[in-house]
């Protein structure tokens, strides 16, 4: 059976981006460190993938300072949530052989 | 990190696992519950013998008629026993849960969901503990056991959204036992042992069987 891969969203074709969206859908707001911890990633790796998702308009980045410490939190945009749900639906459809 | 999974099934499975792991503290070991339950049973037995030795054969029942001075005299022992039980139970629970996280290759136990779970439990527990302390010293010792069971049950219900579903049912069980203890004050000590002791042991074994037994299916459809 051949998978209809073209129905899948290109923005999610990397494991890290898929993971970031999964965490952001399960949790309203997530800090950089918590995200890194959940996905077991390095700083640079996570930053570049989150930047790609931000560019696609799927993730909202909030940069704040707690005292002198930078505290960046991430949040999925409505568009990002919808796109991710669609991606999941497409995966499920592939599973059913549609 | 492994490369992107190719087939849709493993992608979906992984997404589901990430969502679960990032929002819930699922490494809680069932053996933690069993250990805490054993500690609670031991504490209940110690309290029973202490009360009998202090107040004669009637023990716990006689506590209801004590004067304020008598209760202040009993407070160091009973309060100390409670603190020791909580400390010991936490220690045992931490031991088994740490062992489980280590076995599963997780690096840290103090993750975001674990912190959220701790905060969700701590607020009702501290408030309930202080409330029951006040009940004890101001002349309503018969309400202490129902109060402890109710507040603990509500704390578990509050925390259950950040951990395994079984915790919700453990919480409901404690709330029901707390209400039963309100109606049957004389059976307070028995219901305390039932809730904090057997309740923890029962649900702990259930969770251990479901998620941790080496041969059993791990994390079957959750």
mmCIF file of N, CA, C and O in Angstrom, chain A residues 23-95:
data_model
loop_
_atom_site.group_PDB
_atom_site.id
_atom_site.type_symbol
_atom_site.label_atom_id
_atom_site.label_comp_id
_atom_site.label_asym_id
_atom_site.label_seq_id
_atom_site.Cartn_x
_atom_site.Cartn_y
_atom_site.Cartn_z
ATOM 1 N N UNK A 23 2.911 18.873 22.407
ATOM 2 C CA UNK A 23 3.002 19.416 23.771
ATOM 3 C C UNK A 23 2.142 20.666 23.898
ATOM 4 O O UNK A 23 1.439 20.863 24.894
ATOM 5 N N UNK A 24 2.164 21.529 22.855
ATOM 6 C CA UNK A 24 1.413 22.783 22.936
ATOM 7 C C UNK A 24 -0.097 22.566 22.840
ATOM 8 O O UNK A 24 -0.869 23.407 23.271
ATOM 9 N N UNK A 25 -0.508 21.438 22.275
ATOM 10 C CA UNK A 25 -1.945 21.163 22.261
ATOM 11 C C UNK A 25 -2.411 20.587 23.599
ATOM 12 O O UNK A 25 -3.543 20.813 24.008
ATOM 13 N N UNK A 26 -1.523 19.867 24.259
ATOM 14 C CA UNK A 26 -1.902 19.268 25.543
ATOM 15 C C UNK A 26 -1.785 20.272 26.681
ATOM 16 O O UNK A 26 -2.414 20.109 27.723
ATOM 17 N N UNK A 27 -0.978 21.319 26.497
ATOM 18 C CA UNK A 27 -0.770 22.315 27.552
ATOM 19 C C UNK A 27 -0.934 23.707 26.958
ATOM 20 O O UNK A 27 -0.378 23.997 25.910
ATOM 21 N N UNK A 28 -1.649 24.550 27.657
ATOM 22 C CA UNK A 28 -1.964 25.881 27.129
ATOM 23 C C UNK A 28 -0.694 26.696 26.846
ATOM 24 O O UNK A 28 -0.467 27.134 25.738
ATOM 25 N N UNK A 29 0.139 26.894 27.879
ATOM 26 C CA UNK A 29 1.368 27.682 27.725
ATOM 27 C C UNK A 29 2.533 26.900 28.275
ATOM 28 O O UNK A 29 2.453 26.382 29.380
ATOM 29 N N UNK A 30 3.608 26.822 27.513
ATOM 30 C CA UNK A 30 4.736 26.009 27.938
ATOM 31 C C UNK A 30 6.021 26.825 27.819
ATOM 32 O O UNK A 30 6.236 27.513 26.824
ATOM 33 N N UNK A 31 6.861 26.759 28.853
ATOM 34 C CA UNK A 31 8.125 27.493 28.808
ATOM 35 C C UNK A 31 9.140 26.732 27.964
ATOM 36 O O UNK A 31 9.002 25.532 27.726
ATOM 37 N N UNK A 32 10.158 27.474 27.546
ATOM 38 C CA UNK A 32 11.202 26.868 26.720
ATOM 39 C C UNK A 32 11.799 25.631 27.408
ATOM 40 O O UNK A 32 11.941 24.571 26.792
ATOM 41 N N UNK A 33 12.101 25.775 28.695
ATOM 42 C CA UNK A 33 12.747 24.670 29.405
ATOM 43 C C UNK A 33 11.846 23.446 29.549
ATOM 44 O O UNK A 33 12.297 22.318 29.411
ATOM 45 N N UNK A 34 10.557 23.709 29.835
ATOM 46 C CA UNK A 34 9.630 22.581 29.967
ATOM 47 C C UNK A 34 9.462 21.859 28.632
ATOM 48 O O UNK A 34 9.368 20.625 28.584
ATOM 49 N N UNK A 35 9.433 22.648 27.576
ATOM 50 C CA UNK A 35 9.295 22.072 26.239
ATOM 51 C C UNK A 35 10.518 21.216 25.913
ATOM 52 O O UNK A 35 10.411 20.093 25.418
ATOM 53 N N UNK A 36 11.666 21.757 26.236
ATOM 54 C CA UNK A 36 12.926 21.062 25.984
ATOM 55 C C UNK A 36 12.965 19.735 26.751
ATOM 56 O O UNK A 36 13.355 18.699 26.233
ATOM 57 N N UNK A 37 12.503 19.822 28.000
ATOM 58 C CA UNK A 37 12.506 18.660 28.883
ATOM 59 C C UNK A 37 11.532 17.586 28.391
ATOM 60 O O UNK A 37 11.868 16.410 28.343
ATOM 61 N N UNK A 38 10.332 18.027 27.998
ATOM 62 C CA UNK A 38 9.320 17.062 27.542
ATOM 63 C C UNK A 38 9.795 16.299 26.325
ATOM 64 O O UNK A 38 9.442 15.145 26.139
ATOM 65 N N UNK A 39 10.544 16.968 25.471
ATOM 66 C CA UNK A 39 10.920 16.348 24.206
ATOM 67 C C UNK A 39 12.348 15.831 24.213
ATOM 68 O O UNK A 39 12.801 15.237 23.242
ATOM 69 N N UNK A 40 13.047 16.100 25.334
ATOM 70 C CA UNK A 40 14.418 15.608 25.468
ATOM 71 C C UNK A 40 15.312 16.136 24.351
ATOM 72 O O UNK A 40 15.904 15.369 23.600
ATOM 73 N N UNK A 41 15.389 17.461 24.232
ATOM 74 C CA UNK A 41 16.128 18.100 23.144
ATOM 75 C C UNK A 41 17.220 19.020 23.666
ATOM 76 O O UNK A 41 17.232 19.364 24.836
ATOM 77 N N UNK A 42 18.082 19.461 22.754
ATOM 78 C CA UNK A 42 19.069 20.486 23.105
ATOM 79 C C UNK A 42 18.492 21.860 22.761
ATOM 80 O O UNK A 42 17.531 21.959 22.001
ATOM 81 N N UNK A 43 19.080 22.920 23.322
ATOM 82 C CA UNK A 43 18.589 24.286 23.114
ATOM 83 C C UNK A 43 18.485 24.649 21.630
ATOM 84 O O UNK A 43 17.449 25.100 21.160
ATOM 85 N N UNK A 44 19.597 24.442 20.923
ATOM 86 C CA UNK A 44 19.673 24.886 19.541
ATOM 87 C C UNK A 44 18.671 24.156 18.656
ATOM 88 O O UNK A 44 17.994 24.760 17.821
ATOM 89 N N UNK A 45 18.581 22.867 18.880
ATOM 90 C CA UNK A 45 17.683 22.030 18.106
ATOM 91 C C UNK A 45 16.240 22.510 18.246
ATOM 92 O O UNK A 45 15.532 22.709 17.262
ATOM 93 N N UNK A 46 15.834 22.733 19.501
ATOM 94 C CA UNK A 46 14.459 23.159 19.745
ATOM 95 C C UNK A 46 14.221 24.539 19.146
ATOM 96 O O UNK A 46 13.217 24.769 18.472
ATOM 97 N N UNK A 47 15.162 25.472 19.373
ATOM 98 C CA UNK A 47 14.977 26.856 18.929
ATOM 99 C C UNK A 47 14.730 26.932 17.429
ATOM 100 O O UNK A 47 13.840 27.643 16.973
ATOM 101 N N UNK A 48 15.511 26.169 16.643
ATOM 102 C CA UNK A 48 15.365 26.290 15.191
ATOM 103 C C UNK A 48 14.011 25.745 14.730
ATOM 104 O O UNK A 48 13.378 26.316 13.853
ATOM 105 N N UNK A 49 13.567 24.658 15.352
ATOM 106 C CA UNK A 49 12.273 24.103 14.928
ATOM 107 C C UNK A 49 11.111 24.973 15.374
ATOM 108 O O UNK A 49 10.136 25.132 14.638
ATOM 109 N N UNK A 50 11.223 25.546 16.566
ATOM 110 C CA UNK A 50 10.152 26.430 17.027
ATOM 111 C C UNK A 50 10.085 27.664 16.133
ATOM 112 O O UNK A 50 8.998 28.141 15.789
ATOM 113 N N UNK A 51 11.272 28.156 15.718
ATOM 114 C CA UNK A 51 11.303 29.322 14.832
ATOM 115 C C UNK A 51 10.572 29.017 13.526
ATOM 116 O O UNK A 51 9.826 29.854 13.013
ATOM 117 N N UNK A 52 10.749 27.797 13.017
ATOM 118 C CA UNK A 52 10.059 27.415 11.781
ATOM 119 C C UNK A 52 8.547 27.410 11.989
ATOM 120 O O UNK A 52 7.783 27.873 11.138
ATOM 121 N N UNK A 53 8.115 26.900 13.142
ATOM 122 C CA UNK A 53 6.673 26.851 13.429
ATOM 123 C C UNK A 53 6.115 28.256 13.633
ATOM 124 O O UNK A 53 4.976 28.546 13.277
ATOM 125 N N UNK A 54 6.959 29.132 14.228
ATOM 126 C CA UNK A 54 6.519 30.508 14.442
ATOM 127 C C UNK A 54 6.331 31.200 13.090
ATOM 128 O O UNK A 54 5.356 31.920 12.879
ATOM 129 N N UNK A 55 7.262 30.939 12.186
ATOM 130 C CA UNK A 55 7.205 31.540 10.860
ATOM 131 C C UNK A 55 5.956 31.087 10.118
ATOM 132 O O UNK A 55 5.326 31.862 9.397
ATOM 133 N N UNK A 56 5.576 29.831 10.330
ATOM 134 C CA UNK A 56 4.378 29.297 9.674
ATOM 135 C C UNK A 56 3.105 29.847 10.315
ATOM 136 O O UNK A 56 2.006 29.618 9.828
ATOM 137 N N UNK A 57 3.272 30.577 11.441
ATOM 138 C CA UNK A 57 2.100 31.150 12.105
ATOM 139 C C UNK A 57 1.388 30.161 13.012
ATOM 140 O O UNK A 57 0.245 30.383 13.410
ATOM 141 N N UNK A 58 2.050 29.061 13.360
ATOM 142 C CA UNK A 58 1.404 28.032 14.174
ATOM 143 C C UNK A 58 1.700 28.180 15.659
ATOM 144 O O UNK A 58 1.011 27.623 16.501
ATOM 145 N N UNK A 59 2.772 28.911 15.963
ATOM 146 C CA UNK A 59 3.174 29.049 17.368
ATOM 147 C C UNK A 59 3.374 30.517 17.698
ATOM 148 O O UNK A 59 3.917 31.279 16.895
ATOM 149 N N UNK A 60 2.902 30.908 18.872
ATOM 150 C CA UNK A 60 3.061 32.262 19.362
ATOM 151 C C UNK A 60 4.159 32.264 20.421
ATOM 152 O O UNK A 60 4.135 31.443 21.334
ATOM 153 N N UNK A 61 5.134 33.175 20.267
ATOM 154 C CA UNK A 61 6.244 33.220 21.218
ATOM 155 C C UNK A 61 6.072 34.433 22.118
ATOM 156 O O UNK A 61 5.899 35.550 21.636
ATOM 157 N N UNK A 62 6.085 34.212 23.425
ATOM 158 C CA UNK A 62 6.011 35.331 24.383
ATOM 159 C C UNK A 62 7.335 35.434 25.116
ATOM 160 O O UNK A 62 7.690 34.527 25.856
ATOM 161 N N UNK A 63 8.033 36.535 24.888
ATOM 162 C CA UNK A 63 9.303 36.720 25.602
ATOM 163 C C UNK A 63 9.093 37.652 26.770
ATOM 164 O O UNK A 63 8.612 38.764 26.608
ATOM 165 N N UNK A 64 9.440 37.171 27.956
ATOM 166 C CA UNK A 64 9.294 37.992 29.160
ATOM 167 C C UNK A 64 10.532 37.850 29.995
ATOM 168 O O UNK A 64 11.368 36.996 29.742
ATOM 169 N N UNK A 65 10.613 38.707 31.001
ATOM 170 C CA UNK A 65 11.705 38.565 31.951
ATOM 171 C C UNK A 65 11.134 38.384 33.344
ATOM 172 O O UNK A 65 10.219 39.080 33.743
ATOM 173 N N UNK A 66 11.674 37.388 34.066
ATOM 174 C CA UNK A 66 11.347 37.261 35.484
ATOM 175 C C UNK A 66 12.597 37.739 36.206
ATOM 176 O O UNK A 66 13.598 37.035 36.249
ATOM 177 N N UNK A 67 12.556 38.972 36.720
ATOM 178 C CA UNK A 67 13.770 39.570 37.251
ATOM 179 C C UNK A 67 14.709 39.799 36.070
ATOM 180 O O UNK A 67 14.334 40.441 35.086
ATOM 181 N N UNK A 68 15.906 39.217 36.150
ATOM 182 C CA UNK A 68 16.847 39.367 35.034
ATOM 183 C C UNK A 68 16.867 38.137 34.140
ATOM 184 O O UNK A 68 17.575 38.101 33.139
ATOM 185 N N UNK A 69 16.099 37.106 34.567
ATOM 186 C CA UNK A 69 16.123 35.863 33.785
ATOM 187 C C UNK A 69 15.105 35.904 32.667
ATOM 188 O O UNK A 69 13.936 36.184 32.899
ATOM 189 N N UNK A 70 15.536 35.630 31.437
ATOM 190 C CA UNK A 70 14.562 35.585 30.350
ATOM 191 C C UNK A 70 13.653 34.373 30.519
ATOM 192 O O UNK A 70 14.107 33.296 30.924
ATOM 193 N N UNK A 71 12.390 34.579 30.288
ATOM 194 C CA UNK A 71 11.441 33.473 30.387
ATOM 195 C C UNK A 71 10.570 33.482 29.142
ATOM 196 O O UNK A 71 9.689 34.316 28.998
ATOM 197 N N UNK A 72 10.862 32.577 28.238
ATOM 198 C CA UNK A 72 10.124 32.520 26.985
ATOM 199 C C UNK A 72 9.073 31.426 27.076
ATOM 200 O O UNK A 72 9.384 30.309 27.468
ATOM 201 N N UNK A 73 7.851 31.774 26.748
ATOM 202 C CA UNK A 73 6.817 30.743 26.723
ATOM 203 C C UNK A 73 6.227 30.637 25.321
ATOM 204 O O UNK A 73 6.265 31.599 24.553
ATOM 205 N N UNK A 74 5.714 29.467 25.029
ATOM 206 C CA UNK A 74 5.144 29.195 23.719
ATOM 207 C C UNK A 74 3.705 28.766 23.855
ATOM 208 O O UNK A 74 3.295 28.208 24.870
ATOM 209 N N UNK A 75 2.986 29.022 22.794
ATOM 210 C CA UNK A 75 1.561 28.775 22.795
ATOM 211 C C UNK A 75 1.176 28.465 21.353
ATOM 212 O O UNK A 75 1.712 29.091 20.437
ATOM 213 N N UNK A 76 0.267 27.504 21.162
ATOM 214 C CA UNK A 76 -0.168 27.212 19.800
ATOM 215 C C UNK A 76 -1.215 28.239 19.395
ATOM 216 O O UNK A 76 -2.085 28.588 20.186
ATOM 217 N N UNK A 77 -1.119 28.762 18.179
ATOM 218 C CA UNK A 77 -2.163 29.679 17.688
ATOM 219 C C UNK A 77 -3.377 28.857 17.255
ATOM 220 O O UNK A 77 -3.279 27.637 17.082
ATOM 221 N N UNK A 78 -4.504 29.530 17.083
ATOM 222 C CA UNK A 78 -5.717 28.834 16.634
ATOM 223 C C UNK A 78 -5.437 28.137 15.305
ATOM 224 O O UNK A 78 -5.842 26.998 15.080
ATOM 225 N N UNK A 79 -4.703 28.850 14.465
ATOM 226 C CA UNK A 79 -4.349 28.303 13.156
ATOM 227 C C UNK A 79 -3.486 27.045 13.311
ATOM 228 O O UNK A 79 -3.693 26.037 12.636
ATOM 229 N N UNK A 80 -2.527 27.130 14.231
ATOM 230 C CA UNK A 80 -1.647 25.996 14.485
ATOM 231 C C UNK A 80 -2.407 24.792 15.003
ATOM 232 O O UNK A 80 -2.166 23.654 14.588
ATOM 233 N N UNK A 81 -3.355 25.057 15.919
ATOM 234 C CA UNK A 81 -4.154 23.953 16.468
ATOM 235 C C UNK A 81 -4.957 23.271 15.366
ATOM 236 O O UNK A 81 -5.009 22.053 15.270
ATOM 237 N N UNK A 82 -5.585 24.115 14.519
ATOM 238 C CA UNK A 82 -6.404 23.561 13.432
ATOM 239 C C UNK A 82 -5.535 22.750 12.471
ATOM 240 O O UNK A 82 -5.909 21.641 12.069
ATOM 241 N N UNK A 83 -4.361 23.309 12.140
ATOM 242 C CA UNK A 83 -3.483 22.622 11.186
ATOM 243 C C UNK A 83 -3.004 21.285 11.756
ATOM 244 O O UNK A 83 -2.924 20.285 11.043
ATOM 245 N N UNK A 84 -2.720 21.288 13.060
ATOM 246 C CA UNK A 84 -2.240 20.053 13.678
ATOM 247 C C UNK A 84 -3.351 19.004 13.733
ATOM 248 O O UNK A 84 -3.118 17.822 13.458
ATOM 249 N N UNK A 85 -4.565 19.439 14.063
ATOM 250 C CA UNK A 85 -5.704 18.515 14.079
ATOM 251 C C UNK A 85 -5.919 17.903 12.686
ATOM 252 O O UNK A 85 -6.190 16.719 12.554
ATOM 253 N N UNK A 86 -5.772 18.770 11.672
ATOM 254 C CA UNK A 86 -5.920 18.291 10.298
ATOM 255 C C UNK A 86 -4.857 17.246 9.976
ATOM 256 O O UNK A 86 -5.134 16.240 9.337
ATOM 257 N N UNK A 87 -3.649 17.552 10.442
ATOM 258 C CA UNK A 87 -2.537 16.629 10.213
ATOM 259 C C UNK A 87 -2.828 15.275 10.858
ATOM 260 O O UNK A 87 -2.611 14.223 10.265
ATOM 261 N N UNK A 88 -3.341 15.318 12.094
ATOM 262 C CA UNK A 88 -3.687 14.070 12.791
ATOM 263 C C UNK A 88 -4.777 13.319 12.032
ATOM 264 O O UNK A 88 -4.716 12.102 11.882
ATOM 265 N N UNK A 89 -5.768 14.086 11.560
ATOM 266 C CA UNK A 89 -6.864 13.450 10.817
ATOM 267 C C UNK A 89 -6.328 12.783 9.555
ATOM 268 O O UNK A 89 -6.736 11.676 9.201
ATOM 269 N N UNK A 90 -5.377 13.478 8.890
ATOM 270 C CA UNK A 90 -4.789 12.917 7.667
ATOM 271 C C UNK A 90 -4.024 11.634 7.981
ATOM 272 O O UNK A 90 -4.111 10.653 7.235
ATOM 273 N N UNK A 91 -3.302 11.643 9.121
ATOM 274 C CA UNK A 91 -2.569 10.434 9.512
ATOM 275 C C UNK A 91 -3.535 9.286 9.751
ATOM 276 O O UNK A 91 -3.305 8.152 9.332
ATOM 277 N N UNK A 92 -4.644 9.607 10.441
ATOM 278 C CA UNK A 92 -5.619 8.560 10.729
ATOM 279 C C UNK A 92 -6.249 8.028 9.451
ATOM 280 O O UNK A 92 -6.517 6.835 9.343
ATOM 281 N N UNK A 93 -6.467 8.911 8.516
ATOM 282 C CA UNK A 93 -7.051 8.499 7.250
ATOM 283 C C UNK A 93 -6.101 7.547 6.518
ATOM 284 O O UNK A 93 -6.520 6.537 5.951
ATOM 285 N N UNK A 94 -4.802 7.879 6.575
ATOM 286 C CA UNK A 94 -3.802 7.011 5.953
ATOM 287 C C UNK A 94 -3.839 5.633 6.586
ATOM 288 O O UNK A 94 -3.712 4.614 5.915
ATOM 289 N N UNK A 95 -4.039 5.621 7.907
ATOM 290 C CA UNK A 95 -4.066 4.357 8.633
ATOM 291 C C UNK A 95 -5.211 3.473 8.172
ATOM 292 O O UNK A 95 -5.075 2.261 8.074
#
